[in-house]
Coordinates of C-alpha atoms in Angstrom, one line a residue:
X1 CA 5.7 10.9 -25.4
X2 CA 6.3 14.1 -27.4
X3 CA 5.5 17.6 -26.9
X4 CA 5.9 20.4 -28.5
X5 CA 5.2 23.9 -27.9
X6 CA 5.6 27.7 -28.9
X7 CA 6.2 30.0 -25.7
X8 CA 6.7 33.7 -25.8
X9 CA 9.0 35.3 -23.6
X10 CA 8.3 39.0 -22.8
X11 CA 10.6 41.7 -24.7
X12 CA 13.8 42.4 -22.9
X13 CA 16.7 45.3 -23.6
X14 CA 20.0 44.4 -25.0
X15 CA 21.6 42.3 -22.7
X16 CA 22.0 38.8 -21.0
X17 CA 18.5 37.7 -19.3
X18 CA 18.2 34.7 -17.3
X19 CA 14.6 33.5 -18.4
X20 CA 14.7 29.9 -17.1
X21 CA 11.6 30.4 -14.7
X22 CA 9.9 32.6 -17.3
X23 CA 10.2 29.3 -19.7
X24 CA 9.1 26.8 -17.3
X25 CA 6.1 28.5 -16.1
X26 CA 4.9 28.1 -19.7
X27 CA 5.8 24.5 -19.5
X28 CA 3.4 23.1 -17.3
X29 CA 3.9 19.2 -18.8
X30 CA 7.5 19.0 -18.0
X31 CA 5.9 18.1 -14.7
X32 CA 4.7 14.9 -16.4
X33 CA 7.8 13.2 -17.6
X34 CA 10.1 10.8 -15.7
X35 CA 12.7 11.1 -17.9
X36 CA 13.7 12.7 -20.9
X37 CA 14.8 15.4 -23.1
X38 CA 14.0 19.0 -23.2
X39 CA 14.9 20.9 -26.4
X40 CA 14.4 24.9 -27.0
X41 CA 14.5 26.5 -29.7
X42 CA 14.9 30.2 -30.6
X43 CA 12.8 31.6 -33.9
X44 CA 15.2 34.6 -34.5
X45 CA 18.0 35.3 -36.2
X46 CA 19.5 38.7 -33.8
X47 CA 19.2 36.6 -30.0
X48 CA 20.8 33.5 -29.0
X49 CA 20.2 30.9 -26.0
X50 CA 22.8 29.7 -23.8
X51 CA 22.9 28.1 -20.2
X52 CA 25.3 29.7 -17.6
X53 CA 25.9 30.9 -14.1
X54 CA 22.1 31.8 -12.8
X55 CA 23.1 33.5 -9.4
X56 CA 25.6 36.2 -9.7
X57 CA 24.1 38.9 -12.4
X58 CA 27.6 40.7 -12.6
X59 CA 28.2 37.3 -14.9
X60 CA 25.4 38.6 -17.2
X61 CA 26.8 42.1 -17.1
X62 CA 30.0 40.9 -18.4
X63 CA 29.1 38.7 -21.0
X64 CA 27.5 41.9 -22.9
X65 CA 30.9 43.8 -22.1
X66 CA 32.8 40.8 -23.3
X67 CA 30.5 40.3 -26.4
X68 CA 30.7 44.2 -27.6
X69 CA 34.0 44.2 -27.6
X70 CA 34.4 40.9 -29.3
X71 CA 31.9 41.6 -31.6
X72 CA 31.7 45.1 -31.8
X73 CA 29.1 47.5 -33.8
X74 CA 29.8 49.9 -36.9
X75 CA 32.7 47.7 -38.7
X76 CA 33.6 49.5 -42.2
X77 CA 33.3 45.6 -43.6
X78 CA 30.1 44.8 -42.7
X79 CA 28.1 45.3 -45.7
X80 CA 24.8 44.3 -44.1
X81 CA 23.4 47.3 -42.6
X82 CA 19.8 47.2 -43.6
X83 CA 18.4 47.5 -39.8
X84 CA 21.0 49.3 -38.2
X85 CA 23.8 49.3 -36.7
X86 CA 23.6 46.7 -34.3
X87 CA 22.0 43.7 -36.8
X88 CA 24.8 42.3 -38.3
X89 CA 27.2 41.9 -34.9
X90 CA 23.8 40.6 -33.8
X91 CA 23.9 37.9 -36.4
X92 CA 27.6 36.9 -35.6
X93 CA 26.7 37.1 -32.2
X94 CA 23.4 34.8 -32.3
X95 CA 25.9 32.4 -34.7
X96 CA 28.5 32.2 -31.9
X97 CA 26.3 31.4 -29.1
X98 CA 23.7 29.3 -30.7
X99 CA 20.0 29.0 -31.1
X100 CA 18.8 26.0 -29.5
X101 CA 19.4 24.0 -26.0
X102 CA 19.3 20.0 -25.3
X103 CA 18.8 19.9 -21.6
X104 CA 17.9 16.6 -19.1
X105 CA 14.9 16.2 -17.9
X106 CA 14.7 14.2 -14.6
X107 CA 11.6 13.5 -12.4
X108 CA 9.8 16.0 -13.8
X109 CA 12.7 19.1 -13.7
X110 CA 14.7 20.2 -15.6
X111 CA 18.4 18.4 -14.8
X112 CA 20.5 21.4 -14.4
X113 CA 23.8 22.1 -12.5
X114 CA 22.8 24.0 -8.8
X115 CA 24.1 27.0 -10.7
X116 CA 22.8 27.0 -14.1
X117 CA 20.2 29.1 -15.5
X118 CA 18.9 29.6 -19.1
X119 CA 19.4 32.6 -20.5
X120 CA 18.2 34.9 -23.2
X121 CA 20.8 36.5 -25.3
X122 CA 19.5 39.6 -26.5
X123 CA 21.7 41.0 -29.1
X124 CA 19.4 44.1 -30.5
X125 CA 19.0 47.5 -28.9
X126 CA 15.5 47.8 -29.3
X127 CA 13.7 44.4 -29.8
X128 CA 10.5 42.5 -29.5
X129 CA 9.5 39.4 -27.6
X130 CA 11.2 36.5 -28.5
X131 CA 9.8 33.4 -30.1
X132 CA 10.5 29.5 -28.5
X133 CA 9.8 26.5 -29.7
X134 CA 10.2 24.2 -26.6
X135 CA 10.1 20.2 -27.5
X136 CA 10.2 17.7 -25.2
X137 CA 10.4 13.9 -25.4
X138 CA 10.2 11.5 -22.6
X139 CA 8.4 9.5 -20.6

């Protein structure tokens, strides 16, 4: 079986948001497969996906700290500057992390560690919601 669907998640600031129950609530069919994959996919080219720790939020706080200092804002070399400040290290940082997940799907859940959450990279200061496209294939 195959499914595919788009999902909105709701605007967020800058920052790392864990948005795995705000995905599955819009994913009602998961319930239906027995086993499979679950793919999602991120429409945008400033915010990333990744999975990581989903019960200590100081994690969150310091992957933004560790991510402006990696890739920090208002380079004299970046020559793309056409939205602000903050778009091209949000490129590079959207690049780095990634824009899609391949997660397990396993009677019905979604087969994640005890501590792993999915979570919303947001790398602009002042952005919209966030398109998905969530796919899953199973049975």
């Amino acid at each position: 079986m195959w499914i595919q669907k788009e999902i909105r998640l709701k605007s967020q600031k800058r920052g790392f948001h864990l948005v795995t129950d705000e995905i599955l609530g819009q994913m009602t069919e998961l319930s239906k497969i027995s086993i499979g994959m679950f793919n999602v996919f991120i429409k945008h080219t400033s915010a990333s996906l990744t999975i990581n720790e989903n019960a200590d939020p100081t994690v969150r706080q310091d992957f933004e700290s560790f991510f402006n200092r990696a890739v920090p804002e208002n380079e004299p070399y970046y020559r793309h500057l056409d939205e602000g400040s903050d778009d091209m290290p949000s490129h590079l940082r959207s690049s780095l992390l990634g824009s899609s997940l391949n997660i397990p799907i396993t009677n019905g859940r979604l087969n994640l560690g005890i501590w792993q959450g999915i979570y919303l990279c947001e790398h602009r200061n002042h952005a919209g919601s966030r398109t998905l496209i969530v796919t899953i294939n199973g049975e």
